Amino acid sequence: MKEITILGSTGSIGVNTLDVISRHQDKFNVKALTANTSLDVFVTQCLQYKPEYAVMADEESASKLEEKLKKKSPDTSVLAGIDGLVKVAELNTVDYVMAAIVGAAGLLPTLAAAKAGKRVLLANKEALVMSGKLFMNTIAESDAELIPIDSEHNAIFQCIANTSNQGSNTIRSIMLTASGGPFLNTPINELPLKTPEQACKHPKWKMGRKISVDSATMMNKGLEVIEASWLFNIEPDLIDIVIHPQSIIHSLVEHKDGSVLAQLGNPDMRIPISFGLAWPERIETDVQRLDLFDIAQFDFRKPENDRFPCLKLARKAIKQGGTSSAILNAANEVAVNEFLNKKIMFTDIPKVIESVMNDVTHNNADSLDTILGDDSLARKRAIETIRNMGA
Ligand code: NAD
Ligand code: MG
């Protein structure tokens, strides 16, 4: 039996993880669940899974949870804040940690899981984008297992998993597929007027609001290039982005013998999640089976630079190195949030990020303090930039 902590259990990845676990209760047990403020969903999850620990990042929500669980689930200990998140990520009795908090808020608990030598199931790409080298070093030093849950990276992992040294020395290039998001075919002059609701209406995946906007700007793919270069120890120039609107091929790896391997499946996160939980075995899921005759056709195209300026910004950040990616990520988080709050236009997102990247000097990313310091400077600068735009 593997004991599991799910960081961010009320989110899209968290709910899918619980769905997979529910069908394999002989193999996996929920030790700890965490959430931020979504009290009602969290109470239901706690009553269903009876975790030993339930953590809410938001202190006020945690007190309300304690009140609600007192009678119905007295064996669940309620914790609050970042200390609670870190504690359940590094518990001695936990084997696997699903890192599914969105954004920089997930960095400390995810790093704690890595340091404690857990199997880290990494959905929270922002944590790796921010702390790249530090994170990978922590995994190596503590002998933790790192399995990517992001569908593209999970696909790549599957394509190299049976090669020595996890394949990184046999890779010639990576083709990272992208759906192109909801605005792939929108006339570019209409992009400024796109609303949060339209941006969050992803054609293929049902996801949280932040990553949905990132998919619409394609910053998601930019973050994924950074993520892939760290995970698979590969130069970013060897990672190409291929728009594949059907979202059936989840990425491809070109090996040096000329073989190109791909992983295919219907777009359903329960595939990578179950793979990460079961690895090196495979377990059943209820995912709809792939019917190639039904799909009939695969299309591929290059992303247009003027439609997706965030791609260039992400490539620039990784080239600059150091804390540049943390600065990019922080500016993006602020800009996306302000777009979701209808304070800026969709097309302002890359403008804010570019301005922050020009204004905040990047540093060596060897220490957590420096990374968090530059993250916080970039957030302040992003807010100022938005204020100066007249928002
Ligand atoms: P979501 O918004 O649906 O869920 C986010 C979770 O994080 C929730 O449980 C929320 O309570 C928690 N959370 C939010 N802010 C927090 C804070 N400040 N402190 C503690 N907890 C906090 O997001 P999601 O779509 O599930 O995505 C989660 C992560 O997985 C993201 O990093 C995303 O990029 C990545 N990811 C998601 C998908 C997907 O299909 N949804 C695919 C690939 C990667
Ligand atoms: Mg992805």
Short mmCIF file of C-alpha atoms and ligand atoms in Angstrom, two decimals:
data_model
loop_
_atom_site.label_atom_id
_atom_site.label_comp_id
_atom_site.label_asym_id
_atom_site.label_seq_id
_atom_site.Cartn_x
_atom_site.Cartn_y
_atom_site.Cartn_z
CA MET A 1 0.00 0.00 0.00
CA LYS A 2 1.40 3.42 -0.98
CA GLU A 3 0.56 6.37 1.26
CA ILE A 4 -0.19 9.56 -0.65
CA THR A 5 -0.30 13.28 0.01
CA ILE A 6 -2.21 15.33 -2.54
CA LEU A 7 -1.16 18.98 -2.54
CA GLY A 8 -4.05 20.88 -4.15
CA SER A 9 -6.68 18.13 -3.95
CA THR A 10 -9.62 20.44 -4.78
CA GLY A 11 -8.19 21.46 -8.17
CA SER A 12 -8.57 19.83 -11.53
CA ILE A 13 -5.47 17.60 -11.13
CA GLY A 14 -6.32 16.87 -7.49
CA VAL A 15 -9.84 15.71 -8.32
CA ASN A 16 -8.56 13.52 -11.16
CA THR A 17 -5.95 12.02 -8.82
CA LEU A 18 -8.63 11.10 -6.28
CA ASP A 19 -10.67 9.59 -9.09
CA VAL A 20 -7.78 7.29 -10.08
CA ILE A 21 -7.06 6.39 -6.45
CA SER A 22 -10.73 5.56 -5.77
CA ARG A 23 -10.54 2.78 -8.34
CA HIS A 24 -7.37 1.32 -6.81
CA GLN A 25 -7.96 1.44 -3.09
CA ASP A 26 -6.03 -1.80 -2.67
CA LYS A 27 -2.87 0.01 -3.84
CA PHE A 28 -3.13 3.61 -2.65
CA ASN A 29 -4.25 5.28 0.55
CA VAL A 30 -4.83 9.01 1.01
CA LYS A 31 -2.74 10.19 3.95
CA ALA A 32 -3.12 13.95 3.53
CA LEU A 33 -5.17 16.37 1.45
CA THR A 34 -4.61 20.08 1.03
CA ALA A 35 -6.52 23.04 -0.38
CA ASN A 36 -6.49 26.81 -0.24
CA THR A 37 -10.00 28.24 0.28
CA SER A 38 -12.50 25.88 -1.40
CA LEU A 39 -14.08 24.78 1.86
CA ASP A 40 -17.17 22.92 0.64
CA VAL A 41 -15.40 20.67 -1.86
CA PHE A 42 -12.63 20.07 0.67
CA VAL A 43 -15.03 19.04 3.43
CA THR A 44 -16.66 16.53 1.08
CA GLN A 45 -13.24 15.11 0.12
CA CYS A 46 -12.18 14.84 3.77
CA LEU A 47 -15.37 13.01 4.71
CA GLN A 48 -14.98 10.62 1.78
CA TYR A 49 -11.26 9.84 2.10
CA LYS A 50 -10.78 10.35 5.85
CA PRO A 51 -7.16 11.53 5.57
CA GLU A 52 -4.97 11.63 8.65
CA TYR A 53 -4.17 15.28 7.84
CA ALA A 54 -6.22 17.98 6.12
CA VAL A 55 -4.42 21.24 5.45
CA MET A 56 -5.84 24.54 4.30
CA ALA A 57 -3.36 27.21 3.25
CA ASP A 58 -5.86 29.88 4.22
CA GLU A 59 -6.00 30.09 8.03
CA GLU A 60 -9.60 31.27 8.25
CA SER A 61 -10.76 28.40 6.02
CA ALA A 62 -8.76 26.00 8.20
CA SER A 63 -10.63 27.07 11.36
CA LYS A 64 -13.96 26.59 9.59
CA LEU A 65 -12.82 23.15 8.41
CA GLU A 66 -11.83 22.16 11.94
CA GLU A 67 -15.28 23.07 13.15
CA LYS A 68 -16.94 21.03 10.40
CA LEU A 69 -14.78 17.91 10.81
CA LYS A 70 -14.82 17.84 14.62
CA LYS A 71 -17.82 15.52 14.84
CA LYS A 72 -17.86 13.80 11.46
CA SER A 73 -14.17 12.97 11.06
CA PRO A 74 -12.52 13.35 14.49
CA ASP A 75 -9.41 11.37 13.47
CA THR A 76 -8.42 13.94 10.84
CA SER A 77 -5.94 16.53 12.13
CA VAL A 78 -6.51 19.95 10.60
CA LEU A 79 -3.45 22.09 9.91
CA ALA A 80 -3.12 25.58 8.40
CA GLY A 81 -0.76 27.67 6.34
CA ILE A 82 2.50 26.96 4.61
CA ASP A 83 3.91 25.04 7.60
CA GLY A 84 1.04 22.58 7.34
CA LEU A 85 1.60 22.13 3.59
CA VAL A 86 5.31 21.48 4.11
CA LYS A 87 4.64 19.08 6.98
CA VAL A 88 2.36 16.79 4.97
CA ALA A 89 4.76 16.89 2.01
CA GLU A 90 7.62 15.52 4.09
CA LEU A 91 5.82 13.15 6.50
CA ASN A 92 7.86 10.01 7.19
CA THR A 93 4.88 7.80 6.58
CA VAL A 94 4.17 9.24 3.11
CA ASP A 95 5.49 7.51 -0.03
CA TYR A 96 4.14 9.63 -2.89
CA VAL A 97 3.36 13.35 -3.12
CA MET A 98 1.14 14.66 -5.90
CA ALA A 99 2.30 18.27 -6.39
CA ALA A 100 -0.84 19.85 -7.83
CA ILE A 101 -0.97 23.32 -6.29
CA VAL A 102 -1.11 26.00 -8.95
CA GLY A 103 1.71 28.54 -9.25
CA ALA A 104 4.56 29.63 -7.02
CA ALA A 105 2.47 28.79 -3.93
CA GLY A 106 3.44 25.16 -4.54
CA LEU A 107 7.19 25.68 -4.53
CA LEU A 108 8.00 25.17 -0.84
CA PRO A 109 5.91 22.04 -0.23
CA THR A 110 7.03 20.51 -3.54
CA LEU A 111 10.67 21.15 -2.68
CA ALA A 112 10.06 19.71 0.78
CA ALA A 113 8.74 16.49 -0.79
CA ALA A 114 11.82 16.35 -3.01
CA LYS A 115 14.15 16.90 -0.06
CA ALA A 116 12.40 14.18 1.92
CA GLY A 117 13.10 11.68 -0.88
CA LYS A 118 9.48 11.05 -1.90
CA ARG A 119 8.16 9.99 -5.26
CA VAL A 120 7.21 13.45 -6.51
CA LEU A 121 4.40 13.44 -9.06
CA LEU A 122 4.93 16.85 -10.57
CA ALA A 123 1.97 18.72 -12.04
CA ASN A 124 2.99 22.08 -10.52
CA LYS A 125 5.28 23.11 -13.37
CA GLU A 126 5.73 26.63 -11.98
CA ALA A 127 7.73 25.19 -9.05
CA LEU A 128 10.26 23.64 -11.42
CA VAL A 129 10.32 26.66 -13.74
CA MET A 130 11.17 28.90 -10.77
CA SER A 131 13.81 26.76 -9.16
CA GLY A 132 15.14 24.54 -12.03
CA LYS A 133 18.68 23.66 -11.01
CA LEU A 134 18.01 23.79 -7.28
CA PHE A 135 15.01 21.51 -7.66
CA MET A 136 16.81 18.96 -9.86
CA ASN A 137 19.81 18.96 -7.49
CA THR A 138 17.51 18.39 -4.53
CA ILE A 139 15.90 15.42 -6.28
CA ALA A 140 19.30 13.93 -7.09
CA GLU A 141 20.77 14.47 -3.61
CA SER A 142 17.82 12.98 -1.75
CA ASP A 143 17.32 10.08 -4.15
CA ALA A 144 13.73 11.15 -4.71
CA GLU A 145 11.82 9.92 -7.77
CA LEU A 146 10.49 12.62 -10.07
CA ILE A 147 7.70 11.67 -12.43
CA PRO A 148 6.21 14.40 -14.61
CA ILE A 149 2.42 14.57 -14.69
CA ASP A 150 2.15 17.38 -17.23
CA SER A 151 0.82 15.37 -20.19
CA GLU A 152 3.61 16.31 -22.62
CA HIS A 153 6.40 15.57 -20.16
CA ASN A 154 4.73 12.38 -19.05
CA ALA A 155 4.59 11.38 -22.73
CA ILE A 156 8.31 12.12 -23.11
CA PHE A 157 9.06 10.18 -19.92
CA GLN A 158 7.16 7.22 -21.38
CA CYS A 159 9.12 7.50 -24.65
CA ILE A 160 12.51 7.36 -22.94
CA ALA A 161 11.74 5.24 -19.90
CA ASN A 162 13.13 2.05 -21.37
CA THR A 163 16.42 3.57 -22.50
CA SER A 164 19.44 3.68 -20.20
CA ASN A 165 19.96 6.78 -18.06
CA GLN A 166 16.30 7.57 -18.68
CA GLY A 167 17.24 8.27 -22.26
CA SER A 168 18.53 11.81 -21.93
CA ASN A 169 21.80 10.84 -23.63
CA THR A 170 19.99 9.27 -26.55
CA ILE A 171 17.70 12.21 -27.33
CA ARG A 172 18.36 14.23 -30.49
CA SER A 173 15.31 16.46 -30.12
CA ILE A 174 11.95 16.78 -28.44
CA MET A 175 8.73 17.78 -30.17
CA LEU A 176 6.42 19.26 -27.59
CA THR A 177 2.85 19.23 -28.86
CA ALA A 178 0.34 21.99 -28.13
CA SER A 179 -3.36 22.29 -28.85
CA GLY A 180 -2.99 25.97 -29.73
CA GLY A 181 -5.71 26.88 -27.21
CA PRO A 182 -9.06 28.58 -27.81
CA PHE A 183 -7.68 31.45 -29.93
CA LEU A 184 -5.68 29.47 -32.47
CA ASN A 185 -7.90 30.60 -35.35
CA THR A 186 -9.17 33.93 -33.97
CA PRO A 187 -8.28 36.96 -36.13
CA ILE A 188 -5.34 38.58 -34.33
CA ASN A 189 -7.05 41.99 -34.24
CA GLU A 190 -9.87 40.48 -32.15
CA LEU A 191 -7.54 39.16 -29.40
CA PRO A 192 -7.56 42.35 -27.28
CA LEU A 193 -11.29 41.97 -26.62
CA LYS A 194 -11.23 38.35 -25.53
CA THR A 195 -12.80 37.81 -22.10
CA PRO A 196 -11.64 35.53 -19.23
CA GLU A 197 -14.62 33.26 -19.95
CA GLN A 198 -13.55 32.87 -23.59
CA ALA A 199 -9.92 32.34 -22.62
CA CYS A 200 -10.85 29.64 -20.11
CA LYS A 201 -12.92 27.71 -22.63
CA HIS A 202 -10.23 25.29 -23.74
CA PRO A 203 -11.11 23.22 -26.82
CA LYS A 204 -9.63 19.95 -25.52
CA TRP A 205 -8.81 20.00 -21.79
CA LYS A 206 -10.83 20.93 -18.70
CA MET A 207 -8.36 22.63 -16.36
CA GLY A 208 -7.97 25.29 -13.68
CA ARG A 209 -8.38 28.94 -14.74
CA LYS A 210 -4.72 29.94 -14.54
CA ILE A 211 -3.40 27.17 -16.78
CA SER A 212 -6.36 27.71 -19.15
CA VAL A 213 -5.31 31.34 -19.70
CA ASP A 214 -1.70 30.18 -20.05
CA SER A 215 -2.88 27.83 -22.80
CA ALA A 216 -4.67 30.67 -24.57
CA THR A 217 -1.52 32.85 -24.55
CA MET A 218 0.65 29.74 -25.04
CA MET A 219 2.75 30.81 -22.05
CA ASN A 220 1.86 27.32 -20.89
CA LYS A 221 3.97 25.90 -23.72
CA GLY A 222 6.75 28.38 -22.94
CA LEU A 223 6.80 27.18 -19.32
CA GLU A 224 6.76 23.61 -20.63
CA VAL A 225 9.87 24.17 -22.76
CA ILE A 226 11.65 25.31 -19.58
CA GLU A 227 10.16 22.39 -17.66
CA ALA A 228 11.30 19.86 -20.30
CA SER A 229 14.82 21.24 -20.48
CA TRP A 230 15.26 20.70 -16.72
CA LEU A 231 13.49 17.36 -16.52
CA PHE A 232 15.31 15.76 -19.42
CA ASN A 233 18.57 17.73 -19.24
CA ILE A 234 18.25 18.97 -22.80
CA GLU A 235 19.13 22.28 -24.48
CA PRO A 236 15.99 24.37 -25.04
CA ASP A 237 17.01 24.88 -28.68
CA LEU A 238 16.49 21.16 -29.21
CA ILE A 239 12.86 21.43 -28.06
CA ASP A 240 10.41 22.33 -30.82
CA ILE A 241 6.79 23.31 -30.33
CA VAL A 242 4.33 21.65 -32.69
CA ILE A 243 0.70 22.75 -32.74
CA HIS A 244 -1.47 19.65 -33.00
CA PRO A 245 -5.09 20.76 -32.50
CA GLN A 246 -6.47 17.22 -32.02
CA SER A 247 -4.41 16.83 -28.79
CA ILE A 248 -4.00 13.09 -29.27
CA ILE A 249 -0.21 12.91 -29.62
CA HIS A 250 1.05 14.22 -26.28
CA SER A 251 4.66 14.76 -27.45
CA LEU A 252 7.38 13.03 -29.43
CA VAL A 253 11.04 12.18 -28.85
CA GLU A 254 13.55 11.88 -31.67
CA HIS A 255 16.33 9.52 -30.63
CA LYS A 256 19.78 9.65 -32.15
CA ASP A 257 19.22 6.48 -34.19
CA GLY A 258 16.41 8.29 -36.03
CA SER A 259 13.55 6.59 -34.19
CA VAL A 260 10.78 8.97 -33.26
CA LEU A 261 8.62 7.73 -30.39
CA ALA A 262 5.33 9.27 -29.35
CA GLN A 263 2.70 8.66 -26.71
CA LEU A 264 -0.93 8.90 -27.81
CA GLY A 265 -4.23 8.85 -25.98
CA ASN A 266 -7.42 10.78 -25.52
CA PRO A 267 -6.83 14.09 -23.71
CA ASP A 268 -7.58 12.98 -20.14
CA MET A 269 -5.21 13.71 -17.25
CA ARG A 270 -6.10 10.41 -15.60
CA ILE A 271 -3.68 8.76 -18.05
CA PRO A 272 -0.51 10.56 -16.88
CA ILE A 273 -1.73 10.52 -13.26
CA SER A 274 -2.29 6.77 -13.24
CA PHE A 275 1.03 6.23 -14.99
CA GLY A 276 2.84 8.26 -12.32
CA LEU A 277 1.09 6.45 -9.49
CA ALA A 278 1.66 2.96 -10.87
CA TRP A 279 5.11 3.33 -12.50
CA PRO A 280 6.85 1.00 -13.37
CA GLU A 281 3.58 -0.90 -13.65
CA ARG A 282 0.38 0.14 -15.39
CA ILE A 283 -3.12 0.14 -13.93
CA GLU A 284 -6.61 0.27 -15.44
CA THR A 285 -8.36 3.59 -15.97
CA ASP A 286 -11.85 4.50 -17.19
CA VAL A 287 -10.43 6.80 -19.85
CA GLN A 288 -12.27 6.62 -23.14
CA ARG A 289 -10.35 4.40 -25.55
CA LEU A 290 -8.68 5.95 -28.55
CA ASP A 291 -10.52 5.50 -31.85
CA LEU A 292 -8.25 6.57 -34.71
CA PHE A 293 -11.00 6.15 -37.30
CA ASP A 294 -13.14 8.55 -35.35
CA ILE A 295 -10.30 11.12 -35.23
CA ALA A 296 -9.45 10.42 -38.88
CA GLN A 297 -6.81 13.12 -39.24
CA PHE A 298 -3.81 14.61 -37.42
CA ASP A 299 -2.74 18.18 -38.18
CA PHE A 300 0.52 19.89 -37.32
CA ARG A 301 1.55 23.53 -37.62
CA LYS A 302 4.12 25.98 -36.39
CA PRO A 303 3.04 28.55 -33.77
CA GLU A 304 2.81 32.10 -35.14
CA ASN A 305 5.09 34.52 -33.27
CA ASP A 306 2.75 37.52 -33.48
CA ARG A 307 -0.20 35.52 -32.16
CA PHE A 308 1.76 34.03 -29.25
CA PRO A 309 4.40 36.56 -28.07
CA CYS A 310 4.71 34.72 -24.72
CA LEU A 311 6.67 31.95 -26.45
CA LYS A 312 9.50 34.34 -27.31
CA LEU A 313 9.53 35.69 -23.75
CA ALA A 314 9.85 32.20 -22.26
CA ARG A 315 12.66 31.30 -24.65
CA LYS A 316 14.41 34.55 -23.71
CA ALA A 317 14.10 33.78 -20.00
CA ILE A 318 15.64 30.35 -20.30
CA LYS A 319 18.49 31.70 -22.45
CA GLN A 320 19.25 34.37 -19.87
CA GLY A 321 19.26 31.71 -17.16
CA GLY A 322 19.47 32.33 -13.39
CA THR A 323 16.31 33.77 -11.90
CA SER A 324 14.96 34.94 -15.29
CA SER A 325 12.47 32.09 -15.45
CA ALA A 326 11.26 32.86 -11.90
CA ILE A 327 10.81 36.52 -12.92
CA LEU A 328 8.91 35.48 -16.08
CA ASN A 329 6.72 33.15 -14.05
CA ALA A 330 5.94 35.71 -11.35
CA ALA A 331 5.06 38.43 -13.87
CA ASN A 332 2.86 35.95 -15.72
CA GLU A 333 1.03 34.91 -12.54
CA VAL A 334 0.24 38.54 -11.68
CA ALA A 335 -0.78 39.43 -15.24
CA VAL A 336 -3.04 36.37 -15.61
CA ASN A 337 -4.67 37.11 -12.29
CA GLU A 338 -5.35 40.71 -13.27
CA PHE A 339 -6.74 39.55 -16.62
CA LEU A 340 -9.04 37.10 -14.81
CA ASN A 341 -10.13 40.01 -12.58
CA LYS A 342 -10.88 42.01 -15.75
CA LYS A 343 -8.27 44.65 -14.86
CA ILE A 344 -6.21 44.26 -18.05
CA MET A 345 -6.84 43.04 -21.58
CA PHE A 346 -5.82 39.62 -22.85
CA THR A 347 -3.11 41.16 -25.06
CA ASP A 348 -1.71 43.11 -22.09
CA ILE A 349 -0.44 39.88 -20.52
CA PRO A 350 2.75 39.59 -22.65
CA LYS A 351 3.28 43.37 -22.44
CA VAL A 352 3.35 43.24 -18.63
CA ILE A 353 5.73 40.28 -18.64
CA GLU A 354 8.10 41.86 -21.14
CA SER A 355 8.22 45.10 -19.21
CA VAL A 356 8.93 43.26 -15.92
CA MET A 357 11.67 41.19 -17.55
CA ASN A 358 13.31 44.41 -18.78
CA ASP A 359 13.07 46.10 -15.39
CA VAL A 360 14.02 43.37 -12.90
CA THR A 361 17.65 42.25 -12.99
CA HIS A 362 18.09 38.50 -12.88
CA ASN A 363 20.54 36.82 -10.52
CA ASN A 364 22.19 33.50 -10.03
CA ALA A 365 19.46 31.00 -9.05
CA ASP A 366 21.53 28.92 -6.63
CA SER A 367 19.64 29.77 -3.44
CA LEU A 368 15.98 29.65 -2.56
CA ASP A 369 16.25 33.09 -0.94
CA THR A 370 17.42 34.68 -4.18
CA ILE A 371 14.72 32.92 -6.19
CA LEU A 372 11.97 34.01 -3.78
CA GLY A 373 13.45 37.52 -3.59
CA ASP A 374 13.36 37.97 -7.37
CA ASP A 375 9.89 36.39 -7.52
CA SER A 376 8.66 38.99 -5.08
CA LEU A 377 10.42 41.91 -6.87
CA ALA A 378 8.87 40.79 -10.17
CA ARG A 379 5.40 40.64 -8.61
CA LYS A 380 5.73 44.19 -7.24
CA ARG A 381 7.03 45.45 -10.56
CA ALA A 382 4.17 43.74 -12.42
CA ILE A 383 1.61 45.44 -10.20
CA GLU A 384 3.29 48.82 -10.76
CA THR A 385 3.41 48.22 -14.50
CA ILE A 386 -0.30 47.44 -14.56
CA ARG A 387 -1.04 50.53 -12.48
CA ASN A 388 0.96 52.66 -14.92
CA MET A 389 -1.08 51.23 -17.79
CA GLY A 390 -4.03 53.01 -16.20
CA ALA A 391 -5.75 49.86 -14.96
P1 NAD B 1 -6.67 24.39 -10.12
O1 NAD B 1 -6.77 25.86 -10.08
O2 NAD B 1 -7.82 23.60 -10.62
O3 NAD B 1 -6.29 23.83 -8.66
C1 NAD B 1 -5.28 24.41 -7.90
C2 NAD B 1 -5.19 23.76 -6.53
O4 NAD B 1 -4.17 24.49 -5.80
C3 NAD B 1 -6.45 23.84 -5.70
O5 NAD B 1 -6.58 22.68 -4.92
C4 NAD B 1 -6.23 25.05 -4.80
O6 NAD B 1 -6.93 24.95 -3.57
C5 NAD B 1 -4.73 24.98 -4.58
N1 NAD B 1 -4.17 26.31 -4.31
C6 NAD B 1 -4.35 27.43 -5.05
N2 NAD B 1 -3.69 28.48 -4.50
C7 NAD B 1 -3.07 27.99 -3.40
C8 NAD B 1 -2.25 28.57 -2.39
N3 NAD B 1 -1.93 29.87 -2.42
N4 NAD B 1 -1.78 27.78 -1.41
C9 NAD B 1 -2.10 26.47 -1.36
N5 NAD B 1 -2.89 25.86 -2.27
C10 NAD B 1 -3.36 26.61 -3.29
O7 NAD B 1 -5.35 24.05 -10.99
P2 NAD B 1 -5.04 22.76 -11.86
O8 NAD B 1 -5.58 22.94 -13.22
O9 NAD B 1 -5.41 21.54 -11.09
O10 NAD B 1 -3.45 22.85 -11.98
C11 NAD B 1 -2.61 22.53 -10.90
C12 NAD B 1 -1.18 22.49 -11.40
O11 NAD B 1 -1.06 21.44 -12.36
C13 NAD B 1 -0.75 23.76 -12.13
O12 NAD B 1 0.59 24.02 -11.87
C14 NAD B 1 -0.93 23.41 -13.61
O13 NAD B 1 -0.04 24.11 -14.44
C15 NAD B 1 -0.58 21.93 -13.59
N6 NAD B 1 -1.20 21.18 -14.68
C16 NAD B 1 -2.54 21.08 -14.75
C17 NAD B 1 -3.14 20.36 -15.79
C18 NAD B 1 -4.63 20.19 -15.87
O14 NAD B 1 -5.10 19.45 -16.71
N7 NAD B 1 -5.40 20.82 -15.03
C19 NAD B 1 -2.33 19.78 -16.77
C20 NAD B 1 -0.95 19.90 -16.66
C21 NAD B 1 -0.39 20.60 -15.62
MG MG B 2 0.88 20.30 -20.53
#
